[in-house]
XYZ file of C-alpha atoms in Angstrom:
360
model
C 9.298 -56.801 -41.630
C 12.848 -55.664 -41.913
C 12.098 -52.461 -44.236
C 8.775 -51.644 -42.296
C 10.742 -51.328 -38.958
C 13.089 -48.375 -39.927
C 9.892 -46.610 -41.764
C 7.982 -46.591 -38.576
C 11.033 -45.316 -36.242
C 11.721 -42.681 -38.937
C 8.102 -41.377 -38.613
C 7.871 -41.658 -35.227
C 11.148 -39.521 -35.075
C 9.430 -36.703 -37.472
C 6.317 -36.469 -35.223
C 8.198 -35.776 -32.128
C 10.508 -33.526 -33.859
C 7.115 -31.596 -35.483
C 5.049 -32.018 -32.035
C 7.591 -30.531 -29.715
C 8.018 -26.705 -30.753
C 4.148 -26.656 -31.109
C 3.460 -27.913 -27.813
C 6.210 -25.621 -26.180
C 5.016 -22.687 -28.388
C 1.679 -22.458 -25.920
C 2.187 -21.331 -22.232
C 0.776 -23.641 -19.850
C -0.901 -22.139 -16.942
C 0.887 -23.722 -13.980
C -1.207 -23.808 -10.655
C 0.981 -24.030 -7.342
C 0.082 -23.610 -3.649
C 1.500 -20.080 -2.463
C 4.749 -20.135 -0.693
C 6.266 -23.268 -2.355
C 9.398 -22.199 -3.930
C 10.293 -18.842 -5.895
C 7.712 -19.825 -8.191
C 6.757 -16.565 -10.115
C 10.853 -15.716 -11.179
C 11.077 -19.560 -12.291
C 8.169 -19.483 -14.539
C 8.805 -15.876 -15.766
C 11.656 -17.395 -17.768
C 9.793 -20.426 -19.089
C 6.811 -18.439 -20.211
C 4.525 -20.468 -18.234
C 1.480 -18.108 -16.064
C 1.339 -18.748 -12.505
C -2.235 -19.033 -10.244
C -1.270 -18.393 -6.524
C -3.452 -20.188 -4.394
C -4.082 -20.425 -0.320
C -1.544 -22.790 1.165
C -2.283 -27.007 0.958
C -2.555 -27.189 4.603
C 0.759 -29.728 4.441
C -0.773 -31.858 1.307
C 1.560 -33.360 -1.328
C -0.042 -30.956 -4.015
C -2.499 -28.047 -4.319
C -6.274 -28.788 -5.101
C -7.253 -27.595 -8.423
C -9.472 -24.102 -8.585
C -13.018 -25.290 -8.761
C -14.869 -23.714 -11.774
C -16.427 -21.031 -9.994
C -13.424 -19.710 -8.417
C -11.545 -20.303 -11.744
C -14.208 -18.274 -13.454
C -13.821 -15.488 -10.974
C -10.054 -15.083 -11.175
C -9.977 -15.319 -15.106
C -12.836 -12.361 -15.160
C -11.010 -10.454 -13.140
C -8.443 -9.640 -15.950
C -8.446 -11.037 -19.512
C -4.670 -10.273 -19.835
C -2.243 -11.833 -17.505
C -0.117 -9.594 -15.213
C 3.821 -9.669 -16.325
C 6.324 -11.295 -14.101
C 9.322 -9.672 -12.537
C 12.252 -10.669 -14.243
C 14.370 -12.929 -12.158
C 17.540 -10.902 -13.532
C 16.524 -7.800 -12.200
C 19.643 -5.593 -11.133
C 19.834 -5.127 -7.269
C 19.924 -1.605 -6.730
C 22.308 -0.333 -3.836
C 21.243 3.085 -3.861
C 23.642 5.687 -1.801
C 20.635 7.080 0.273
C 19.883 3.797 2.051
C 23.362 2.771 2.755
C 23.249 2.443 6.876
C 26.825 0.748 7.018
C 28.547 2.376 10.393
C 25.356 3.972 11.362
C 23.896 3.500 14.471
C 20.170 5.053 16.059
C 21.015 8.557 16.950
C 18.941 8.159 19.977
C 19.348 5.846 22.687
C 17.193 2.680 22.437
C 15.079 1.013 24.969
C 13.996 -1.654 23.342
C 16.023 -2.021 19.831
C 13.511 -3.646 17.662
C 14.972 -7.063 15.640
C 17.956 -6.754 17.918
C 17.058 -9.028 20.704
C 18.309 -12.757 19.962
C 15.896 -14.616 18.450
C 15.055 -18.441 19.285
C 13.762 -18.814 15.477
C 15.027 -17.711 12.115
C 12.269 -18.888 9.814
C 10.959 -16.524 7.396
C 6.915 -15.846 7.698
C 6.002 -17.587 4.592
C 7.213 -21.042 5.945
C 4.077 -21.118 8.396
C 1.023 -20.308 6.682
C -1.756 -19.339 9.058
C -4.412 -21.468 10.461
C -7.543 -20.249 8.701
C -10.774 -21.645 10.677
C -13.473 -23.349 9.028
C -17.075 -22.214 9.117
C -18.092 -18.669 9.590
C -15.866 -16.685 12.065
C -17.153 -14.866 15.138
C -16.678 -11.236 14.629
C -13.329 -10.230 15.309
C -12.297 -7.585 18.354
C -10.592 -4.452 16.977
C -6.548 -4.514 17.535
C -5.292 -2.893 19.988
C -4.228 0.732 19.399
C -1.003 2.659 19.339
C -0.088 3.866 23.006
C 1.149 7.064 21.620
C 2.995 8.628 18.300
C 5.744 6.613 16.299
C 9.107 7.898 16.392
C 11.416 7.927 13.347
C 14.899 7.550 14.925
C 17.611 8.731 12.399
C 20.758 6.705 11.889
C 23.891 8.717 12.762
C 27.893 7.989 12.712
C 28.131 6.775 16.295
C 29.966 9.510 17.351
C 27.130 11.944 16.996
C 24.541 9.689 19.175
C 22.448 12.322 21.095
C 21.322 11.806 25.143
C 17.645 11.414 26.221
C 18.207 13.860 29.099
C 17.404 17.283 27.208
C 21.315 17.632 25.562
C 22.008 20.552 23.076
C 21.596 18.920 19.692
C 24.499 20.479 17.662
C 24.211 20.892 13.962
C 25.855 17.547 12.432
C 29.118 18.453 9.941
C 28.942 14.581 8.535
C 27.790 14.423 4.902
C 25.156 11.728 5.151
C 24.217 8.849 2.751
C 21.103 10.884 1.400
C 22.700 14.104 1.496
C 22.262 14.842 -2.600
C 18.957 13.488 -2.457
C 17.485 15.696 0.376
C 19.759 18.522 -1.176
C 17.828 17.954 -4.717
C 14.183 17.848 -2.658
C 15.122 20.824 -0.737
C 15.983 23.016 -3.934
C 19.424 23.603 -2.766
C 22.813 23.271 -4.626
C 23.226 19.281 -5.094
C 26.936 18.993 -4.202
C 26.393 16.121 -2.056
C 28.739 17.718 0.632
C 27.406 18.827 3.757
C 27.809 22.663 4.375
C 26.277 24.589 7.664
C 23.411 26.046 5.797
C 22.871 22.404 4.219
C 22.313 21.579 7.954
C 20.343 24.012 8.943
C 17.943 23.288 5.805
C 17.965 19.575 6.776
C 17.129 20.173 10.304
C 14.220 22.099 9.667
C 13.082 19.320 7.386
C 13.655 16.779 10.173
C 11.438 18.621 12.461
C 8.834 19.198 10.122
C 8.509 15.414 9.505
C 9.350 14.554 13.194
C 12.800 12.682 12.555
C 14.527 12.552 15.645
C 17.498 13.749 16.517
C 17.292 16.587 14.480
C 20.524 16.994 13.646
C 21.220 17.834 10.108
C 22.506 14.664 8.925
C 21.099 13.227 5.772
C 20.853 9.562 6.973
C 18.839 7.027 5.426
C 15.538 7.560 7.473
C 15.358 11.387 6.074
C 16.368 9.917 2.567
C 13.403 7.494 2.888
C 11.018 10.263 3.622
C 12.063 12.237 1.022
C 11.429 9.369 -1.501
C 8.044 8.798 0.203
C 7.248 12.575 -0.473
C 8.429 12.695 -4.003
C 6.289 9.559 -5.019
C 3.332 11.302 -3.791
C 2.360 12.699 -7.065
C 2.926 9.918 -9.839
C 4.200 6.573 -7.758
C 3.977 4.580 -10.954
C 5.809 6.895 -13.402
C 8.413 3.916 -14.712
C 5.216 1.668 -15.140
C 6.817 -0.844 -13.007
C 3.327 -1.784 -11.621
C 0.598 -3.206 -13.985
C -2.489 -1.111 -14.611
C -5.581 -3.450 -14.805
C -9.715 -2.655 -14.425
C -9.158 -4.483 -10.830
C -7.362 -3.392 -7.668
C -3.605 -4.035 -7.513
C -1.746 -3.545 -4.826
C 1.859 -2.303 -5.807
C 4.743 -2.980 -3.504
C 7.864 -1.604 -4.743
C 10.864 -2.973 -2.878
C 13.239 -0.777 -4.565
C 12.048 2.232 -2.592
C 10.010 0.296 0.357
C 6.626 1.813 -0.778
C 3.278 0.688 -1.211
C 0.326 2.230 -3.185
C -2.975 0.586 -4.772
C -4.130 1.242 -8.234
C -7.175 0.826 -10.635
C -7.789 1.489 -13.951
C -4.804 3.533 -14.012
C -5.911 5.930 -11.017
C -4.199 5.555 -7.707
C -6.842 4.774 -5.202
C -4.584 4.512 -2.015
C -1.547 6.736 -2.145
C 1.884 5.786 -1.685
C 2.803 4.689 1.995
C 5.997 3.421 3.562
C 6.455 -0.178 4.370
C 9.386 -2.573 5.791
C 9.864 -5.785 3.852
C 12.047 -8.738 4.426
C 15.380 -8.358 5.722
C 18.425 -10.449 4.539
C 17.769 -14.386 4.450
C 13.943 -13.538 4.828
C 13.543 -11.371 1.609
C 9.896 -10.770 0.411
C 9.287 -12.554 -2.941
C 8.732 -11.159 -6.037
C 5.555 -12.233 -7.731
C 2.167 -11.866 -8.471
C -0.259 -13.029 -5.763
C -4.075 -12.731 -4.648
C -5.072 -11.928 -0.930
C -6.485 -15.404 -0.034
C -7.360 -14.531 3.783
C -8.076 -11.337 6.000
C -7.621 -11.685 9.905
C -8.003 -8.344 11.553
C -6.333 -9.286 14.826
C -4.270 -11.867 13.999
C -1.053 -13.188 16.031
C 1.944 -14.747 14.578
C 2.236 -18.520 14.524
C 5.988 -18.614 14.015
C 6.577 -15.327 16.430
C 3.784 -14.637 18.777
C 3.627 -11.169 17.893
C 0.681 -9.052 17.078
C -0.066 -8.560 13.161
C -3.272 -5.930 13.154
C -5.121 -6.054 10.210
C -3.422 -8.771 8.391
C -4.140 -9.465 4.760
C -2.488 -13.005 3.613
C -1.153 -13.253 0.021
C 1.918 -15.786 -0.066
C 1.763 -18.487 2.578
C 2.756 -16.852 6.103
C 3.563 -13.644 4.448
C 0.747 -10.386 4.820
C 0.452 -6.822 4.470
C 0.016 -6.048 8.176
C 0.227 -3.151 10.708
C 3.241 -2.788 13.258
C 3.137 -0.743 16.591
C 7.142 0.188 15.880
C 8.419 2.410 13.164
C 8.757 1.248 9.852
C 11.898 2.789 9.154
C 13.487 0.783 12.298
C 15.571 -2.364 11.781
C 17.245 -4.339 9.146
C 13.702 -5.758 7.954
C 10.841 -7.813 8.582
C 10.744 -11.804 8.644
C 9.006 -11.711 4.862
C 5.745 -9.725 5.674
C 5.249 -5.972 4.427
C 5.160 -3.942 7.483
C 3.124 -0.592 7.276
C 2.502 1.534 9.926
C -0.954 1.016 12.110
C -2.702 3.614 10.838
C -1.899 2.982 7.196
C -2.962 -0.865 7.479
C -6.186 -0.025 8.964
C -6.999 2.066 5.892
C -5.778 -0.251 3.569
C -7.768 -2.942 5.226
C -11.082 -0.680 4.907
C -10.170 -0.584 1.265
C -8.638 -4.247 -0.108
C -10.755 -7.498 -0.132
C -10.126 -11.370 -0.835
C -8.821 -11.961 -4.248
C -7.277 -8.573 -4.649
C -4.319 -8.664 -6.419
C -0.704 -8.133 -4.943
C 2.482 -7.206 -7.306
C 5.724 -7.268 -5.882
C 9.235 -6.473 -7.536
C 12.512 -5.043 -6.792
C 14.704 -5.602 -3.719
C 15.496 -4.360 -0.654
C 18.901 -2.999 -0.360
C 21.436 -5.296 1.366
C 19.072 -8.007 0.634
């Protein structure tokens, strides 16, 4: 007996030593409810494959996928999508630096500048999905008029609404060099009277107000959008698959859709989560669509809402996506863009989010 016991202990330890690396070498699929923790960023470092599910309605654990749903998800694409790295550096491009700048025109109802009673991110409260067949939804209210793109300028250059003469700005804006390059001027990053006139013409052509020639963050964002039209995925950050993939680039605040290596929905400007309410990186699936949705948290309209992470959705807004510090976590689109995106996408389409909004 005395000789047998040590032999058994040695044998058990050898089995453990051999078995652990073999098990660790096989990534295990992880099923988790969408909106719980920073799942994708954490799983990416462990090699596990994340499968995003609809919210669990308060239950302690997510229900496993049925065989039929799992088969459909697996058949959509045999290879798992790459996960954004948790260590991705957070860029702070000068073109987005709005520190010390204010709206160039007086704002009657400044977006997100009112005191809010709630400070919860959208993902904190998933939508209450009704059971059974939904009745036909009414169409969302349409915007009352065209959206104004209000540039941010130095406080000393704020213009009046009463028809005051708009002077050419002598100031160098944060997007000066990027705008000069786009307009094929000498990219010295320093404002000149000739630069100002060229930038003013560009601002007037793209409905940016006030058109003072100051190359602020809104002018820089419009230039970024125009540059992306030809090849938005030139750096191959968004994976190419045989199914539709909604590409959400938080670095550039752009969204597009691609399939089989082809762009099927051209890049549009978006507004992602503000600080402390940032939109999370990861791979998701659209799990519910509601054309005329009302936010459960903030009681504001979310036209053409397509939910992908808890209470976070792709949806339209009635103000300018270039305004404000950011959303509460949702991906905001201009109303017309969200309407077109609604007509293209469907449930189970992939949503791939990466990068970081400047300042988040």
